[in-house]
Amino acid sequence: VSSLLPGWSGTDLAAAFGDAYAAPVVAGNDSKLAALGERWRGGATDAEDVVYVHVGRRISAGILLGGTVLHGRHGAAGEIGVLPGSGWHTAHQRLLERWGTPEALFDAVRDDEPAAVQALDDFAADLVQGIAAVVLSVDPEAVVIGGGLSRAGELLLAPLRSRLAELCLFPVTVVASRLGDEAAAQGAVRLALDQVEAELFATGSERRR
Protein backbone atom coordinates (compact mmCIF):
# COMPACT_ATOMS: atom_id res chain seq x y z
CA VAL A 1 0.00 0.00 0.00
CA SER A 2 1.44 3.39 -0.95
CA SER A 3 -0.39 6.69 -0.54
CA LEU A 4 2.54 8.54 -2.16
CA LEU A 5 3.07 6.00 -4.96
CA PRO A 6 -0.43 4.66 -5.61
CA GLY A 7 0.75 2.82 -8.71
CA TRP A 8 2.81 0.57 -6.44
CA SER A 9 -0.16 -0.52 -4.33
CA GLY A 10 -0.60 -4.27 -4.54
CA THR A 11 2.91 -4.83 -5.91
CA ASP A 12 4.82 -7.70 -4.29
CA LEU A 13 8.22 -6.03 -4.11
CA ALA A 14 9.88 -8.94 -2.34
CA ALA A 15 8.83 -11.34 -5.09
CA ALA A 16 9.80 -8.94 -7.87
CA PHE A 17 13.29 -8.33 -6.51
CA GLY A 18 13.68 -11.97 -5.53
CA ASP A 19 13.03 -13.03 -9.11
CA ALA A 20 15.42 -10.39 -10.44
CA TYR A 21 18.31 -11.28 -8.15
CA ALA A 22 17.63 -14.98 -7.54
CA ALA A 23 17.97 -14.44 -3.79
CA PRO A 24 15.66 -14.33 -0.78
CA VAL A 25 14.20 -10.82 -0.35
CA VAL A 26 12.08 -9.29 2.41
CA ALA A 27 10.29 -5.95 2.14
CA GLY A 28 8.33 -3.58 4.35
CA ASN A 29 7.18 0.03 4.47
CA ASP A 30 9.15 2.74 6.23
CA SER A 31 6.97 3.21 9.31
CA LYS A 32 6.69 -0.49 10.08
CA LEU A 33 10.41 -1.01 9.54
CA ALA A 34 11.19 2.03 11.70
CA ALA A 35 9.09 0.53 14.50
CA LEU A 36 11.25 -2.61 14.31
CA GLY A 37 14.41 -0.52 14.27
CA GLU A 38 13.41 1.54 17.30
CA ARG A 39 12.60 -1.57 19.29
CA TRP A 40 15.88 -3.21 18.30
CA ARG A 41 18.33 -0.34 18.75
CA GLY A 42 16.39 2.85 19.36
CA GLY A 43 13.94 4.49 21.71
CA ALA A 44 11.80 1.45 22.56
CA THR A 45 14.29 -1.31 23.38
CA ASP A 46 12.47 -2.23 26.59
CA ALA A 47 9.01 -2.45 25.02
CA GLU A 48 7.14 -5.28 23.31
CA ASP A 49 4.13 -3.25 22.18
CA VAL A 50 5.19 -0.15 20.27
CA VAL A 51 3.61 2.49 18.06
CA TYR A 52 6.03 4.37 15.80
CA VAL A 53 4.63 7.57 14.28
CA HIS A 54 6.41 9.01 11.26
CA VAL A 55 5.91 12.78 11.34
CA GLY A 56 7.20 14.34 8.14
CA ARG A 57 5.93 15.15 4.65
CA ARG A 58 3.29 12.59 5.42
CA ILE A 59 2.18 11.07 8.72
CA SER A 60 1.77 7.34 9.26
CA ALA A 61 2.25 4.73 11.96
CA GLY A 62 3.89 1.36 12.38
CA ILE A 63 2.63 -0.97 15.11
CA LEU A 64 4.40 -3.77 16.97
CA LEU A 65 2.48 -6.18 19.17
CA GLY A 66 4.55 -8.66 21.15
CA GLY A 67 7.56 -7.43 19.20
CA THR A 68 5.96 -8.43 15.89
CA VAL A 69 4.86 -6.03 13.15
CA LEU A 70 1.10 -5.71 12.78
CA HIS A 71 0.43 -5.71 9.03
CA GLY A 72 -3.31 -6.32 8.74
CA ARG A 73 -5.01 -8.18 5.91
CA HIS A 74 -3.75 -5.81 3.19
CA GLY A 75 -0.64 -4.42 4.88
CA ALA A 76 -2.42 -1.17 5.71
CA ALA A 77 -2.41 -1.32 9.53
CA GLY A 78 -1.39 2.08 10.90
CA GLU A 79 -2.14 4.10 7.75
CA ILE A 80 -4.43 6.49 9.62
CA GLY A 81 -2.98 9.43 7.72
CA VAL A 82 -5.17 8.67 4.71
CA LEU A 83 -8.29 9.54 6.73
CA PRO A 84 -9.19 13.23 6.36
CA GLY A 85 -10.90 13.20 9.76
CA SER A 86 -7.84 11.92 11.60
CA GLY A 87 -6.13 15.31 11.69
CA TRP A 88 -3.12 13.81 9.93
CA HIS A 89 -4.18 14.29 6.33
CA THR A 90 -3.13 17.94 5.90
CA ALA A 91 -1.44 18.69 9.23
CA HIS A 92 2.09 18.94 7.85
CA GLN A 93 1.04 21.13 4.93
CA ARG A 94 -0.83 23.56 7.15
CA LEU A 95 2.03 23.70 9.66
CA LEU A 96 4.59 24.75 7.07
CA GLU A 97 2.40 27.06 4.99
CA ARG A 98 3.86 30.05 6.81
CA TRP A 99 7.19 28.77 8.08
CA GLY A 100 8.48 26.98 5.02
CA THR A 101 10.78 24.54 6.81
CA PRO A 102 10.63 22.71 10.14
CA GLU A 103 13.90 24.35 11.22
CA ALA A 104 12.49 27.85 10.68
CA LEU A 105 9.46 26.96 12.78
CA PHE A 106 11.54 25.42 15.57
CA ASP A 107 13.78 28.49 15.72
CA ALA A 108 10.73 30.73 15.99
CA VAL A 109 9.28 28.59 18.78
CA ARG A 110 12.57 28.73 20.69
CA ASP A 111 12.42 32.53 20.32
CA ASP A 112 8.93 32.41 21.86
CA GLU A 113 7.22 33.91 18.83
CA PRO A 114 3.51 33.59 19.72
CA ALA A 115 2.40 32.62 16.20
CA ALA A 116 5.00 29.86 16.01
CA VAL A 117 4.17 28.51 19.45
CA GLN A 118 0.48 28.45 18.51
CA ALA A 119 1.21 26.76 15.16
CA LEU A 120 3.17 23.95 16.82
CA ASP A 121 0.50 23.52 19.49
CA ASP A 122 -2.19 23.31 16.80
CA PHE A 123 -0.10 20.71 15.00
CA ALA A 124 0.18 18.66 18.20
CA ALA A 125 -3.61 18.87 18.54
CA ASP A 126 -4.01 17.53 14.99
CA LEU A 127 -1.43 14.81 15.53
CA VAL A 128 -2.76 13.58 18.84
CA GLN A 129 -6.17 12.60 17.48
CA GLY A 130 -4.73 9.86 15.31
CA ILE A 131 -2.17 8.79 17.90
CA ALA A 132 -4.85 8.50 20.57
CA ALA A 133 -6.96 6.34 18.25
CA VAL A 134 -4.05 3.94 17.77
CA VAL A 135 -3.13 3.97 21.46
CA LEU A 136 -6.69 3.20 22.51
CA SER A 137 -6.84 0.40 19.92
CA VAL A 138 -3.62 -1.48 20.75
CA ASP A 139 -2.65 -0.19 24.25
CA PRO A 140 1.13 0.10 23.60
CA GLU A 141 3.91 0.48 26.12
CA ALA A 142 5.61 3.22 24.12
CA VAL A 143 4.95 5.69 21.32
CA VAL A 144 8.04 6.71 19.34
CA ILE A 145 7.87 9.92 17.31
CA GLY A 146 10.13 9.89 14.24
CA GLY A 147 10.46 11.66 10.90
CA GLY A 148 11.70 15.16 10.14
CA LEU A 149 9.42 17.01 12.55
CA SER A 150 10.54 14.82 15.45
CA ARG A 151 13.66 17.00 15.54
CA ALA A 152 11.53 19.49 17.47
CA GLY A 153 12.14 17.24 20.48
CA GLU A 154 10.39 18.40 23.62
CA LEU A 155 8.88 21.35 21.78
CA LEU A 156 6.55 18.81 20.17
CA LEU A 157 6.67 15.93 22.65
CA ALA A 158 5.56 17.95 25.67
CA PRO A 159 2.20 19.07 24.21
CA LEU A 160 1.69 15.59 22.74
CA ARG A 161 2.13 13.95 26.14
CA SER A 162 -0.22 16.44 27.75
CA ARG A 163 -2.96 15.97 25.16
CA LEU A 164 -2.59 12.17 25.11
CA ALA A 165 -2.99 12.09 28.88
CA GLU A 166 -6.35 13.82 28.47
CA LEU A 167 -7.59 11.36 25.83
CA CYS A 168 -6.21 7.96 26.85
CA LEU A 169 -7.25 5.65 29.67
CA PHE A 170 -3.71 4.86 30.83
CA PRO A 171 -0.40 6.74 30.76
CA VAL A 172 1.76 6.00 27.72
CA THR A 173 5.46 6.72 27.29
CA VAL A 174 6.12 9.13 24.40
CA VAL A 175 9.72 9.50 23.21
CA ALA A 176 11.59 10.84 20.21
CA SER A 177 13.31 8.48 17.81
CA ARG A 178 16.90 7.71 18.75
CA LEU A 179 17.74 6.46 15.28
CA GLY A 180 16.49 9.40 13.23
CA ASP A 181 16.75 8.85 9.49
CA GLU A 182 18.34 5.43 10.07
CA ALA A 183 15.30 3.92 11.81
CA ALA A 184 13.78 2.27 8.74
CA ALA A 185 17.17 0.99 7.55
CA GLN A 186 17.87 -0.53 10.96
CA GLY A 187 14.43 -2.12 10.89
CA ALA A 188 15.13 -3.59 7.46
CA VAL A 189 18.31 -5.19 8.81
CA ARG A 190 16.36 -6.60 11.74
CA LEU A 191 13.67 -7.95 9.41
CA ALA A 192 16.29 -9.68 7.26
CA LEU A 193 18.01 -11.14 10.33
CA ASP A 194 14.67 -12.45 11.61
CA GLN A 195 14.11 -14.15 8.26
CA VAL A 196 17.57 -15.73 8.29
CA GLU A 197 17.14 -16.94 11.87
CA ALA A 198 13.72 -18.39 11.07
CA GLU A 199 15.19 -20.36 8.16
CA LEU A 200 18.23 -21.53 10.13
CA PHE A 201 16.16 -22.87 12.99
CA ALA A 202 13.25 -24.19 10.92
CA THR A 203 12.54 -27.91 10.93
CA GLY A 204 12.97 -29.91 7.74
CA SER A 205 9.24 -29.91 7.00
CA GLU A 206 9.04 -26.13 7.50
CA ARG A 207 11.93 -25.58 5.06
CA ARG A 208 10.13 -27.59 2.38
CA ARG A 209 7.02 -25.42 2.50
mmCIF file of N, CA and C in Angstrom, residues 44 77 112 117 126 158 185 194:
data_model
loop_
_atom_site.group_PDB
_atom_site.id
_atom_site.type_symbol
_atom_site.label_atom_id
_atom_site.label_comp_id
_atom_site.label_asym_id
_atom_site.label_seq_id
_atom_site.Cartn_x
_atom_site.Cartn_y
_atom_site.Cartn_z
ATOM 1 N N ALA A 44 12.801 2.332 21.952
ATOM 2 C CA ALA A 44 11.798 1.447 22.562
ATOM 3 C C ALA A 44 12.368 0.054 22.817
ATOM 4 N N ALA A 77 -2.270 -1.668 8.108
ATOM 5 C CA ALA A 77 -2.406 -1.324 9.526
ATOM 6 C C ALA A 77 -1.534 -0.110 9.853
ATOM 7 N N ASP A 112 10.218 32.082 21.230
ATOM 8 C CA ASP A 112 8.926 32.408 21.855
ATOM 9 C C ASP A 112 8.052 33.322 21.005
ATOM 10 N N VAL A 117 4.569 29.367 18.324
ATOM 11 C CA VAL A 117 4.166 28.507 19.445
ATOM 12 C C VAL A 117 2.756 27.979 19.226
ATOM 13 N N ASP A 126 -3.650 18.341 16.153
ATOM 14 C CA ASP A 126 -4.014 17.531 14.988
ATOM 15 C C ASP A 126 -3.416 16.132 15.095
ATOM 16 N N ALA A 158 6.243 17.500 24.452
ATOM 17 C CA ALA A 158 5.561 17.953 25.674
ATOM 18 C C ALA A 158 4.060 18.166 25.453
ATOM 19 N N ALA A 185 16.073 1.847 7.998
ATOM 20 C CA ALA A 185 17.174 0.986 7.548
ATOM 21 C C ALA A 185 17.543 -0.037 8.617
ATOM 22 N N ASP A 194 15.758 -11.577 11.122
ATOM 23 C CA ASP A 194 14.675 -12.445 11.607
ATOM 24 C C ASP A 194 14.368 -13.538 10.591
#
